[in-house]
Coordinates of C-alpha atoms (C1' of nucleotides) in Angstrom, one line a residue:
Chain A
M1 CA 62.3 98.2 107.0
T2 CA 64.7 99.6 109.3
I3 CA 66.0 97.6 111.7
R4 CA 65.5 99.3 115.3
T5 CA 66.9 97.4 118.5
R6 CA 67.5 99.0 122.2
F7 CA 69.4 98.5 125.3
A8 CA 67.2 99.3 128.2
P9 CA 68.9 99.1 131.4
S10 CA 67.4 100.1 134.8
P11 CA 69.7 102.7 136.7
T12 CA 69.9 100.7 140.2
G13 CA 73.4 99.7 139.9
M14 CA 76.6 99.8 138.1
L15 CA 76.6 98.6 134.4
H16 CA 77.9 95.2 134.6
I17 CA 79.4 92.7 132.2
G18 CA 76.4 90.9 131.7
G19 CA 74.2 94.4 130.7
V20 CA 77.3 94.9 128.4
R21 CA 76.9 91.7 126.3
T22 CA 73.1 92.2 126.1
A23 CA 74.1 95.9 124.8
L24 CA 76.5 94.6 122.3
F25 CA 74.5 92.1 120.9
S26 CA 71.9 94.6 120.5
W27 CA 74.2 97.2 119.0
L28 CA 75.5 94.7 117.0
V29 CA 72.2 93.8 115.2
A30 CA 71.6 97.4 114.7
R31 CA 74.7 98.0 113.2
R32 CA 75.0 94.8 111.1
A33 CA 71.6 96.0 109.6
G34 CA 72.7 99.4 108.8
G35 CA 69.5 99.9 111.5
V36 CA 69.0 102.0 114.6
F37 CA 70.3 101.2 118.0
I38 CA 68.1 103.2 121.0
L39 CA 69.5 103.6 124.8
R40 CA 66.7 103.7 126.9
I41 CA 66.8 104.2 130.6
E42 CA 64.2 102.5 132.7
D43 CA 63.9 104.3 136.1
T44 CA 60.4 104.0 137.0
D45 CA 61.7 102.3 140.0
R46 CA 62.1 105.8 141.8
E47 CA 63.4 104.2 145.0
R48 CA 66.1 102.5 143.6
S49 CA 67.1 104.4 140.5
T50 CA 70.1 106.7 141.0
P51 CA 71.6 109.7 138.8
E52 CA 74.9 108.1 139.6
A53 CA 74.1 104.7 138.0
V54 CA 72.6 106.7 134.9
H55 CA 76.2 108.3 134.6
A56 CA 77.7 105.0 135.1
I57 CA 75.8 103.4 132.3
I58 CA 76.3 106.1 129.9
E59 CA 80.1 106.6 130.6
G60 CA 80.2 102.5 130.1
M61 CA 78.8 102.9 127.1
Q62 CA 80.8 105.6 126.0
W63 CA 84.1 103.7 126.7
L64 CA 83.2 100.6 125.0
G65 CA 82.2 102.5 121.9
L66 CA 78.6 101.3 121.9
T67 CA 77.2 104.7 120.7
A68 CA 73.1 105.1 120.4
D69 CA 71.7 106.5 117.6
E70 CA 68.7 107.5 119.6
G71 CA 68.4 108.7 123.2
P72 CA 69.2 108.1 126.2
F73 CA 65.4 108.4 126.7
Y74 CA 64.2 108.3 130.3
Q75 CA 60.9 106.5 131.2
T76 CA 60.0 109.1 133.7
D77 CA 59.9 111.9 131.0
R78 CA 57.0 109.9 129.3
Y79 CA 54.6 109.4 132.2
P80 CA 51.9 111.9 130.3
R81 CA 52.2 108.9 127.4
Y82 CA 51.6 106.0 129.7
H83 CA 48.7 107.8 131.3
E84 CA 47.3 108.5 127.9
V85 CA 47.4 104.5 127.3
I86 CA 46.1 103.7 130.6
N87 CA 43.1 105.8 129.9
Q88 CA 42.4 104.1 126.8
F89 CA 42.6 100.7 128.3
L90 CA 40.3 102.0 130.8
Q91 CA 37.8 103.3 128.4
S92 CA 38.0 100.4 126.3
G93 CA 37.9 97.6 128.8
H94 CA 41.2 96.3 128.5
A95 CA 42.1 97.3 132.1
Y96 CA 40.1 97.8 135.1
R97 CA 40.4 99.5 138.4
C98 CA 41.2 97.3 141.4
Y99 CA 41.1 98.0 145.2
C100 CA 42.4 95.3 146.5
S101 CA 44.9 95.7 149.6
K102 CA 48.2 94.4 149.8
E103 CA 47.0 92.0 152.9
E104 CA 44.4 91.0 150.8
L105 CA 46.6 90.1 148.0
D106 CA 49.1 88.4 150.3
E107 CA 46.4 86.1 151.9
M108 CA 45.4 85.3 148.5
R109 CA 48.7 84.3 147.6
A110 CA 49.2 82.7 150.5
A111 CA 46.2 80.2 150.1
Q112 CA 47.2 79.4 146.7
S113 CA 50.7 78.2 147.7
A114 CA 48.9 76.1 150.2
R115 CA 47.0 74.7 147.8
K116 CA 50.0 74.2 145.9
E117 CA 48.7 76.6 142.9
K118 CA 50.5 79.0 141.3
P119 CA 50.5 82.4 142.9
R120 CA 48.3 84.9 141.2
Y121 CA 45.6 87.5 141.4
D122 CA 42.3 85.9 140.9
G123 CA 40.7 88.7 139.1
R124 CA 38.0 89.5 141.5
C125 CA 37.9 93.3 140.8
R126 CA 37.6 92.4 137.0
H127 CA 33.9 92.8 136.7
G128 CA 32.4 95.6 138.7
A129 CA 35.2 96.3 141.6
I130 CA 33.5 97.3 145.0
V131 CA 34.5 101.1 145.2
R132 CA 36.1 101.7 148.6
E133 CA 36.2 105.4 150.1
G134 CA 39.6 106.7 150.9
V135 CA 41.3 103.8 148.8
T136 CA 43.2 105.1 146.0
P137 CA 43.1 101.8 143.4
V138 CA 45.7 100.4 141.2
V139 CA 44.8 99.8 137.3
R140 CA 45.2 96.3 136.1
F141 CA 45.4 94.9 132.7
A142 CA 42.6 92.6 131.7
N143 CA 44.6 89.5 130.2
P144 CA 43.0 87.6 127.8
Q145 CA 42.0 84.5 129.7
E146 CA 41.8 81.9 126.7
G147 CA 43.8 81.4 123.9
Q148 CA 47.6 81.2 123.6
V149 CA 50.6 83.6 122.9
V150 CA 53.8 82.7 120.7
V151 CA 56.5 84.3 121.4
R152 CA 58.8 84.7 118.0
D153 CA 62.4 84.3 119.4
L154 CA 65.2 84.0 117.1
V155 CA 67.5 82.2 119.6
H156 CA 65.0 79.6 121.2
G157 CA 62.5 79.4 118.4
P158 CA 58.7 79.9 119.0
I159 CA 57.7 79.8 122.7
V160 CA 54.1 79.0 123.7
F161 CA 52.5 80.4 126.8
Q162 CA 48.7 79.9 127.7
N163 CA 47.0 82.9 128.3
S164 CA 45.2 80.7 131.3
E165 CA 48.5 81.0 133.2
L166 CA 48.6 84.8 133.1
D167 CA 47.1 86.9 135.4
D168 CA 45.9 90.5 135.5
L169 CA 49.0 92.3 136.4
I170 CA 49.1 96.0 137.6
I171 CA 50.1 98.4 135.0
L172 CA 49.4 101.5 137.4
R173 CA 50.6 101.8 141.0
S174 CA 48.5 103.4 143.6
D175 CA 50.8 105.9 143.9
G176 CA 50.7 106.8 140.3
N177 CA 53.8 105.1 138.9
P178 CA 53.1 102.7 135.8
T179 CA 55.1 99.4 135.9
Y180 CA 57.5 98.0 134.5
N181 CA 55.9 95.5 131.8
F182 CA 53.6 98.2 131.1
C183 CA 56.3 100.9 130.4
V184 CA 58.4 98.7 128.4
A185 CA 55.1 97.6 126.0
V186 CA 54.4 101.3 125.4
D187 CA 58.0 102.2 124.8
D188 CA 58.7 99.4 122.3
W189 CA 55.7 100.3 120.4
D190 CA 56.2 104.0 120.4
M191 CA 60.0 103.8 119.5
R192 CA 59.1 101.3 116.9
I193 CA 61.5 98.9 118.2
T194 CA 61.6 95.8 115.7
H195 CA 64.0 93.4 117.6
V196 CA 64.2 92.9 121.5
V197 CA 67.5 91.6 122.5
R198 CA 67.7 91.0 126.2
G199 CA 68.5 88.5 129.0
D200 CA 66.3 85.3 129.2
D201 CA 65.4 86.2 132.8
H202 CA 62.8 88.1 130.4
I203 CA 61.2 85.2 128.9
N204 CA 58.7 84.8 131.2
N205 CA 57.6 88.6 130.7
T206 CA 57.1 88.5 127.0
P207 CA 53.8 86.8 126.5
R208 CA 52.4 89.8 129.0
Q209 CA 54.3 92.2 127.0
I210 CA 52.6 91.0 124.1
N211 CA 49.1 91.0 125.4
L212 CA 49.7 94.6 126.3
L213 CA 51.0 95.2 122.7
M214 CA 48.1 93.8 121.2
A215 CA 45.5 95.8 123.2
M216 CA 47.1 98.8 122.0
G217 CA 46.6 97.4 118.6
A218 CA 50.7 97.0 117.8
E219 CA 52.6 94.5 115.8
P220 CA 54.4 93.0 118.4
P221 CA 58.5 93.0 117.6
I222 CA 60.9 90.0 117.2
Y223 CA 62.5 88.8 120.2
A224 CA 66.0 87.1 120.9
H225 CA 66.6 86.3 124.6
L226 CA 70.4 85.7 125.3
P227 CA 71.3 83.3 128.1
M228 CA 73.0 84.2 131.0
I229 CA 76.5 84.9 132.1
L230 CA 77.7 83.5 135.1
G231 CA 80.4 83.8 137.3
P232 CA 83.6 81.5 136.9
D233 CA 82.3 79.2 139.4
G234 CA 79.3 78.9 137.3
T235 CA 77.1 80.7 139.8
K236 CA 75.0 83.5 139.2
L237 CA 77.2 86.9 138.9
S238 CA 77.5 89.1 141.8
K239 CA 79.6 91.2 143.6
R240 CA 81.5 88.5 145.6
H241 CA 82.9 87.9 141.6
G242 CA 85.2 90.8 141.7
A243 CA 84.4 93.5 139.2
V244 CA 80.8 94.6 139.2
S245 CA 81.1 97.4 136.8
V246 CA 82.4 97.8 133.5
L247 CA 84.5 100.6 134.3
E248 CA 86.4 98.3 136.5
Y249 CA 87.9 96.7 133.5
R250 CA 89.2 100.0 132.0
E251 CA 90.9 100.4 135.5
A252 CA 92.4 96.6 135.1
G253 CA 93.7 97.6 131.7
F254 CA 91.6 96.2 129.4
L255 CA 91.1 97.6 125.9
P256 CA 87.4 98.2 125.2
E257 CA 87.3 96.4 121.8
A258 CA 89.1 93.0 123.7
L259 CA 86.0 93.1 126.3
L260 CA 83.7 93.0 123.6
N261 CA 85.2 90.5 121.8
Y262 CA 85.6 88.4 124.7
L263 CA 82.1 89.0 125.4
G264 CA 80.9 88.6 122.3
R265 CA 82.4 85.2 122.3
L266 CA 80.1 84.1 125.3
G267 CA 77.5 83.1 123.6
W268 CA 78.2 83.9 120.0
S269 CA 80.7 82.1 117.6
H270 CA 81.6 82.1 114.3
G271 CA 83.3 78.7 113.4
D272 CA 87.0 78.4 115.0
Q273 CA 87.4 82.5 114.9
E274 CA 88.5 83.6 118.6
I275 CA 90.0 87.4 118.0
F276 CA 87.8 89.5 116.3
S277 CA 87.9 93.4 115.5
I278 CA 84.6 95.6 116.1
E279 CA 84.4 95.6 112.3
E280 CA 84.3 92.0 111.8
M281 CA 81.9 91.2 114.5
I282 CA 79.6 94.0 113.0
A283 CA 80.2 92.1 109.8
L284 CA 79.9 88.5 110.8
F285 CA 77.3 88.7 113.6
D286 CA 73.9 86.7 113.5
L287 CA 71.4 86.0 115.8
A288 CA 71.3 82.5 114.5
D289 CA 74.8 81.8 115.7
V290 CA 73.8 82.6 119.2
N291 CA 73.9 79.9 122.0
K292 CA 71.0 78.9 124.1
S293 CA 72.7 77.9 127.1
A294 CA 74.4 80.0 130.2
S295 CA 78.2 80.8 130.2
A296 CA 80.6 81.2 132.8
L297 CA 83.0 84.0 132.9
N298 CA 86.7 82.7 132.4
P299 CA 89.1 85.5 133.5
E300 CA 92.3 83.6 132.1
K301 CA 90.8 83.8 128.8
M302 CA 89.6 87.3 128.9
A303 CA 93.2 88.4 129.6
W304 CA 94.5 86.3 126.8
T305 CA 92.0 88.0 124.5
N306 CA 93.2 91.4 125.7
Q307 CA 96.7 90.7 125.3
Q308 CA 96.0 89.2 121.9
H309 CA 94.0 92.6 120.9
M310 CA 97.3 94.4 122.0
M311 CA 99.8 92.7 120.2
R312 CA 97.7 93.5 116.8
S313 CA 96.9 96.9 118.3
P314 CA 99.0 99.9 116.6
S315 CA 101.5 101.1 119.1
A316 CA 100.0 104.5 118.7
H317 CA 96.7 103.3 119.7
L318 CA 98.0 102.1 123.1
T319 CA 100.2 104.8 124.2
A320 CA 97.7 107.1 125.8
P321 CA 96.1 104.6 127.9
L322 CA 99.5 103.3 129.0
A323 CA 100.4 106.9 129.7
L324 CA 97.2 106.6 132.1
H325 CA 98.3 103.7 133.5
L326 CA 101.7 104.8 134.2
Q327 CA 100.4 107.8 135.9
A328 CA 98.2 106.1 138.2
L329 CA 101.0 104.3 139.3
G330 CA 102.9 107.7 140.3
V331 CA 105.2 108.3 137.0
I332 CA 105.0 112.0 136.7
D333 CA 105.6 112.5 133.2
P334 CA 105.1 109.0 131.1
S335 CA 106.4 111.1 128.1
A336 CA 110.1 111.2 129.4
R337 CA 110.5 108.0 127.6
S338 CA 109.5 106.8 124.1
L339 CA 106.1 105.4 124.7
E340 CA 106.0 104.1 121.4
A341 CA 109.0 102.1 121.6
I342 CA 107.9 100.8 125.3
V343 CA 104.4 99.6 124.2
A344 CA 106.4 97.8 121.0
S345 CA 108.6 95.9 123.4
Q346 CA 106.0 95.2 125.9
R347 CA 102.8 94.4 124.2
E348 CA 103.5 90.5 124.1
R349 CA 104.5 90.5 127.8
A350 CA 101.5 91.8 129.3
K351 CA 97.9 90.6 129.5
T352 CA 96.5 94.1 130.3
L353 CA 97.6 97.8 130.3
R354 CA 98.0 97.5 133.8
E355 CA 100.6 95.1 133.8
M356 CA 102.6 96.5 130.8
A357 CA 102.7 99.9 133.1
E358 CA 104.0 97.8 136.2
A359 CA 106.6 96.1 134.2
S360 CA 107.3 99.6 132.8
L361 CA 108.0 101.6 135.9
F362 CA 111.9 100.7 135.7
F363 CA 112.3 102.8 132.7
Y364 CA 111.3 105.7 134.6
R365 CA 113.1 104.8 138.1
A366 CA 116.4 103.5 138.4
P367 CA 116.5 100.5 140.8
T368 CA 116.8 101.3 144.4
A369 CA 116.8 97.7 145.3
Y370 CA 117.9 94.6 143.5
E371 CA 115.8 91.5 143.3
S372 CA 117.9 89.3 145.7
K373 CA 117.8 86.0 143.6
A374 CA 118.3 87.7 140.3
A375 CA 121.3 90.1 141.9
G376 CA 123.0 87.0 143.4
K377 CA 123.3 85.1 140.4
H378 CA 124.0 88.0 138.0
L379 CA 125.5 90.8 140.2
N380 CA 128.4 89.5 141.5
A381 CA 132.2 88.8 140.8
T382 CA 132.0 87.0 138.0
A383 CA 129.5 89.2 136.2
L384 CA 131.7 92.3 137.2
P385 CA 134.2 92.3 134.6
W386 CA 131.2 91.7 131.9
L387 CA 129.5 94.7 133.2
Q388 CA 132.9 96.8 133.0
V389 CA 133.6 95.9 129.5
A390 CA 130.0 96.4 128.1
E391 CA 130.0 99.9 130.4
E392 CA 132.9 100.6 128.2
A393 CA 131.8 99.1 124.9
L394 CA 128.1 101.2 125.3
G395 CA 130.0 104.3 125.9
E396 CA 132.1 104.4 122.9
L397 CA 128.7 103.6 120.7
L398 CA 128.2 106.5 118.2
T399 CA 124.9 106.1 117.8
W400 CA 122.2 104.8 120.5
G401 CA 119.8 102.4 118.6
A402 CA 118.6 99.3 119.8
V403 CA 120.3 97.8 116.3
D404 CA 123.7 99.8 117.4
I405 CA 123.4 98.3 120.9
H406 CA 122.8 94.8 119.8
R407 CA 125.5 94.5 117.5
S408 CA 127.9 95.9 119.6
L409 CA 127.1 93.6 122.8
E410 CA 127.3 90.9 120.1
T411 CA 130.7 91.7 118.7
L412 CA 131.7 91.9 122.6
A413 CA 130.5 88.5 123.2
A414 CA 131.7 87.0 120.3
S415 CA 135.1 88.6 121.1
H416 CA 135.2 87.0 124.9
G417 CA 134.0 83.7 123.3
V418 CA 131.0 83.8 125.1
S419 CA 127.2 83.8 124.4
L420 CA 125.2 87.0 124.8
G421 CA 123.2 85.7 127.8
K422 CA 126.5 85.8 129.7
I423 CA 126.6 89.8 129.3
A424 CA 122.9 90.4 128.9
Q425 CA 121.6 88.9 131.9
P426 CA 124.0 91.2 134.4
L427 CA 123.0 94.1 132.6
R428 CA 119.3 93.5 132.6
V429 CA 119.5 92.9 136.2
A430 CA 121.7 95.9 136.6
V431 CA 119.3 98.3 134.6
A432 CA 116.0 96.9 135.3
G433 CA 116.5 95.7 139.1
G434 CA 115.1 92.2 138.4
G435 CA 115.5 89.3 136.1
V436 CA 112.8 90.2 133.5
S437 CA 112.6 93.1 131.0
P438 CA 112.0 93.2 127.1
P439 CA 115.0 92.4 125.2
I440 CA 118.4 93.8 126.5
D441 CA 119.0 96.1 123.2
Q442 CA 115.7 97.4 123.3
T443 CA 115.7 98.3 126.8
L444 CA 118.9 100.2 126.4
A445 CA 117.8 102.0 123.9
I446 CA 114.6 103.0 125.5
L447 CA 116.6 104.1 128.7
G448 CA 119.1 106.0 126.8
R449 CA 122.8 106.4 127.3
T450 CA 123.2 108.4 130.0
E451 CA 120.6 106.5 132.3
V452 CA 122.4 103.3 131.3
L453 CA 125.7 104.4 132.1
A454 CA 124.5 105.5 135.6
R455 CA 122.8 102.4 136.8
L456 CA 125.8 100.2 135.2
A457 CA 128.0 102.4 137.2
A458 CA 125.4 101.7 140.5
A459 CA 125.6 98.1 139.9
V460 CA 129.3 98.1 139.7
A461 CA 129.6 100.1 143.0
Y462 CA 127.1 97.5 144.3
I463 CA 129.1 94.5 143.5
A464 CA 132.4 96.2 144.8
G465 CA 130.7 96.5 148.3
Q466 CA 129.2 93.1 148.4
P467 CA 131.6 91.1 151.1
A468 CA 133.7 88.5 148.6
V469 CA 132.8 84.7 149.0
Chain B
rG1 C1' 54.3 73.8 144.3
rC2 C1' 53.1 75.6 138.6
rU3 C1' 54.9 77.7 134.0
rC4 C1' 59.0 78.8 131.3
rC5 C1' 64.0 78.2 129.4
rC6 C1' 69.0 75.3 129.2
rA7 C1' 72.1 70.9 128.7
rU8 C1' 79.4 68.5 123.9
rC9 C1' 86.5 68.6 127.5
rG10 C1' 87.6 72.2 134.2
rU11 C1' 85.9 76.9 131.1
rC12 C1' 84.4 79.1 126.2
rU13 C1' 82.8 76.5 121.7
rA14 C1' 82.8 73.9 116.7
rG15 C1' 79.4 70.0 115.0
rA16 C1' 72.2 71.8 111.5
rG17 C1' 71.8 62.1 110.7
rG18 C1' 77.1 59.3 107.8
rC19 C1' 83.3 64.1 106.9
rC20 C1' 83.4 62.9 114.7
rC21 C1' 85.9 56.2 118.3
rA22 C1' 84.2 64.5 118.2
rG23 C1' 87.5 69.8 115.9
rG24 C1' 89.6 74.9 117.7
rA25 C1' 90.4 78.2 122.1
rC26 C1' 91.7 79.3 127.1
rA27 C1' 94.2 76.8 131.4
rC28 C1' 97.3 72.5 132.1
rA29 C1' 102.3 69.7 131.2
rG30 C1' 106.4 68.3 127.7
rC31 C1' 109.6 69.6 123.9
rC32 C1' 111.7 73.7 120.3
rC33 C1' 112.8 78.3 119.9
rU34 C1' 115.9 82.1 123.2
rC35 C1' 120.1 87.3 126.1
rU36 C1' 115.5 86.9 130.8
rC37 C1' 110.0 87.0 130.5
rA38 C1' 107.0 86.7 126.9
rA39 C1' 105.2 85.7 122.0
rG40 C1' 105.3 81.7 118.5
rG41 C1' 105.5 76.6 117.2
rC42 C1' 104.9 71.0 117.9
rU43 C1' 103.2 67.1 121.2
rG44 C1' 99.5 65.1 125.3
rG45 C1' 95.7 64.3 128.8
rU46 C1' 90.5 65.0 129.5
rA47 C1' 83.5 65.9 127.0
rC48 C1' 78.6 64.3 123.7
rG49 C1' 74.2 63.8 131.7
rA50 C1' 71.1 59.0 131.8
rG51 C1' 67.4 55.5 129.5
rG52 C1' 64.3 54.5 125.9
rG53 C1' 62.8 55.0 121.0
rU54 C1' 63.1 56.5 115.1
rU55 C1' 67.0 55.4 111.4
rC56 C1' 71.2 51.1 107.4
rG57 C1' 73.4 54.9 110.6
rA58 C1' 72.3 60.2 116.0
rA59 C1' 76.6 64.4 119.6
rU60 C1' 72.8 65.7 115.9
rC61 C1' 65.5 64.1 115.4
rC62 C1' 61.5 62.2 119.3
rC63 C1' 59.9 60.8 124.5
rU64 C1' 60.9 60.0 129.6
rC65 C1' 64.2 61.0 133.5
rU66 C1' 68.1 63.9 136.0
rG67 C1' 70.7 68.0 136.9
rG68 C1' 71.0 73.4 136.7
rG69 C1' 68.5 78.3 135.7
rA70 C1' 64.4 82.0 135.5
rG71 C1' 59.3 83.6 136.2
rC72 C1' 55.0 83.4 139.8
rG73 C1' 55.7 91.5 143.5
rC74 C1' 51.7 98.3 143.8
rC75 C1' 60.8 95.4 141.4
rA76 C1' 63.0 95.6 137.0

RNA sequence: GCUCCCAUCGUCUAGAGGCCCAGGACACAGCCCUCUCAAGGCUGGUACGAGGGUUCGAAUCCCUCUGGGAGCGCCA
């Protein structure tokens, strides 16, 4: 049997990190089994669903590479089918019309709470409701009143619910809109979903959905309820934790595969392995290895994971996104320097592409001011002669490559009986404006001879203009 | 209140009765490497929520408690 899974977000907000993790696991289950992954948009809440949110979900999934084999399907397109099932239920006695008003229901629930009972519909319209003129009834599902429902859950094991705990839920609102649990059951059946992978906040909905499925004569799928993802402080994830939308992680300079790797390791593990490529995750993922307890986001580890992926990626894979980040920082033409060389020199020095872009700005812009601490230490009278001899030696180089530059500077240092650092640091501050950059030979190679000599001349002039101490 | 879920270092986790006076990773501290910053290497500290069982033996199995979370909607 072909494994079929689905990701079913409701487009009422941005696609957040928790949703992405759910989508990832669901996608992984399908990919691992050579099955089918379906995207279904649950937009029956017409008040809160927006086209912008739908777009953000699709764009996010696309950026992450979590491609759907079928869909996106929209529940609002499936109303005829829902009404068809509701009519069947009405005829078969699996559902009934209920004329109770909201006030009546509120009163009922208030009374139950006062008696310390679980608030629930008491089924007063179940047997021959009194038709009220001018009131459009809702349709309620006649939930079985006895026996139990066993949820087959791959991460939790079997979970048992007593039918006596469940009430008759509304499946069709008075405004004609079917409700969530009902639509999910119909869709999962119609789309022949074999494995429902979703957040464990849905565990309590599951027995209702199973009863609905059984009333349709359907075989319930297997479930896998994933633990929640919490904010770094261990509380429920919300806007105040910063990034809400996955797309914000793209802006922040994360690689999609790194984000997926980090999210995958939240709740899932494969021994001691930390870094996984997408292919490895597909090959190794197993719901049996998924944790039951909630986990908190750790921004430092997320960044570290991203860095690890950047270090392992072929340079060519990083140049395009780096160019985008450079442009976002105001660099008109990122290709004015070798992006591959920049990536090669910066990849282990940055946690994100954005950081990499920031640290690489000096390749495109000569320093307009020197970092005061670095300049004080390295752009002074002591450094002046080193800058001058380096300028001369570099000017005479026949070929301008990192290896040539390195050899030249080393020879220079050796001939004066000093360490390379003595010369490299002043050079670094002169060309980069501060005390930090990739190795000096690579840095100069990327910059190009003309630019380097110009910046050295500027630094020499700067020192000359400094008051003598 | 009722129902359901969960519980190993600060965080992510390994651990399916003896291999564990608990291993790895992030973060932190120190050292090494070194032209800066990183990366890398080495070293260090900190965890099985509590109490009862079961067993020759429990982080691992059972029970109770405690603590956290979810649901109880004409939201999804």
